[in-house]
C-alpha positions in Angstrom: -23.0 -7.5 135.5 -25.4 -4.7 134.8 -25.0 -1.0 135.1 -27.5 0.8 137.3 -28.9 2.9 134.4 -29.8 -0.4 132.6 -32.3 -1.2 135.4 -34.0 2.2 135.2 -37.2 2.1 133.3 -37.6 -1.7 133.6 -41.2 -2.7 134.4 -41.8 -4.8 137.5 -44.3 -7.5 136.8 -46.0 -9.8 139.3 -45.2 -13.3 138.0 -48.4 -14.9 139.2 -51.0 -12.3 138.0 -48.9 -10.7 135.2 -50.0 -7.4 136.7 -47.6 -4.5 136.2 -46.6 -3.1 139.6 -44.7 -0.2 138.3 -41.5 0.9 136.5 -38.1 1.4 138.1 -37.4 5.1 138.6 -34.5 4.7 141.1 -32.6 2.2 143.1 -32.5 2.0 146.9 -29.3 0.7 148.4 -27.7 -0.1 151.7 -24.7 2.2 152.0 -23.0 0.0 154.5 -23.2 -3.3 152.5 -23.3 -1.6 149.1 -26.3 -3.8 148.0 -29.5 -2.9 146.3 -32.4 -3.1 148.7 -35.3 -2.1 146.6 -36.7 -0.4 143.5 -38.4 3.0 143.7 -41.4 2.9 141.4 -43.1 6.2 142.3 -41.2 9.2 143.6 -44.3 10.5 145.4 -45.8 13.9 145.5 -47.6 16.3 147.7 -50.5 14.0 148.5 -49.0 10.6 148.2 -45.8 9.0 149.5 -43.1 7.5 147.3 -43.6 3.8 146.6 -41.1 0.9 146.3 -40.9 -2.8 145.7 -38.4 -4.3 148.1 -35.7 -6.6 146.8 -37.1 -9.4 148.9 -40.1 -9.4 146.6 -38.1 -9.8 143.4 -37.9 -13.3 142.0 -35.9 -12.8 138.9 -34.1 -10.1 136.8 -35.1 -10.9 133.2 -33.6 -9.0 130.2 -36.6 -6.8 129.8 -38.3 -6.8 133.2 -38.1 -7.6 136.9 -40.3 -10.4 138.0 -41.9 -10.1 141.4 -43.5 -12.8 143.5 -46.3 -12.3 145.9 -45.5 -8.7 146.7 -47.2 -5.3 146.7 -45.6 -1.9 146.4 -44.9 -0.4 149.8 -44.9 3.3 150.9 -41.4 4.6 151.5 -41.6 5.9 155.0 -37.9 6.3 156.0 -35.2 8.2 154.3 -33.0 5.7 152.5 -30.0 6.2 150.2 -30.8 6.3 146.5 -28.4 5.5 143.7 -29.3 8.8 142.0 -27.9 10.6 145.0 -24.6 8.6 144.8 -24.2 9.6 141.2 -22.1 12.8 140.6 -20.5 12.6 144.0 -16.8 13.5 143.8 -14.3 10.7 144.2 -11.0 11.3 145.9 -8.2 9.2 147.4 -7.5 9.1 151.1 -4.8 11.7 150.5 -7.3 14.0 148.8 -6.3 13.6 145.2 -9.4 14.1 143.1 -10.2 11.3 140.6 -13.5 12.4 139.1 -17.1 11.8 139.9 -19.4 8.7 140.1 -21.4 8.3 136.9 -23.0 4.9 137.5 -22.8 1.7 139.5 -22.2 -1.9 138.5 -24.5 -4.5 139.9 -24.2 -8.2 140.2 -27.4 -9.5 138.6 -27.7 -12.5 140.9 -27.0 -11.0 144.3 -27.8 -7.4 143.6 -24.5 -6.3 145.2 -22.9 -3.2 144.0 -19.6 -4.5 142.7 -18.1 -1.3 141.4 -18.4 2.4 140.6 -18.1 3.9 137.1 -16.0 7.1 137.4 -15.7 10.0 134.9 -13.1 12.7 135.0 -14.4 14.7 132.1 -16.0 14.3 128.7 -12.8 14.5 126.7 -11.1 11.8 128.8 -14.2 9.7 128.7 -14.2 9.9 124.9 -10.4 9.3 124.6 -10.0 6.4 127.1 -13.4 5.6 128.4 -14.6 5.7 132.0 -12.8 4.0 134.8 -14.2 1.3 137.0 -13.4 1.3 140.7 -14.0 -2.1 142.4 -16.2 -2.0 145.5 -13.3 -3.3 147.6 -11.3 -0.1 146.9 -14.0 2.2 148.4 -13.1 3.2 151.9 -16.1 5.3 152.8 -19.0 7.3 151.2 -20.4 10.5 152.7 -23.0 13.0 151.7 -20.7 14.7 149.2 -17.7 12.5 148.5 -16.6 8.9 148.0 -13.1 8.2 149.4 -11.0 5.4 147.8 -7.6 3.8 148.4 -4.6 5.9 147.7 -3.1 3.3 145.3 -5.8 4.1 142.8 -4.1 7.5 142.1 -1.2 5.7 140.5 -3.5 3.4 138.4 -5.5 6.5 137.4 -2.4 8.3 136.1 -1.3 5.3 134.0 -4.7 5.3 132.2 -3.5 8.2 130.0 
């Protein structure tokens, strides 16, 4: 398992030509299946669109790079969810109890599925007991501003301290 932040900055290299396609600046994900769908390599600007390498073009996740196979960076034409937008969203239970905010994601290295969310409820608690990990199965829904999780996590959260 890797954290999302460990993927940022990795170069994407074409395995056949050894050409550098870019460097991971952000992760695109499917918010319904909670799966990485691509890697943003250029956030774009006034005169050029953002560019990405789709997950289908990735052959292997090596410790120090992503190896691509027969793929070229594509222009990002549609609005897609980015992991950077998921980070810092508030996390609450169905009943409305606040648990903290999303700090990072946990990704399965083989399937690129998001298996969990790393949650923080403040610097002091992070230092004293570490950040909590919420399994993907406990996430009920995710909206523009909040991630809603199962109520039973409130009890588990309280027992952490």
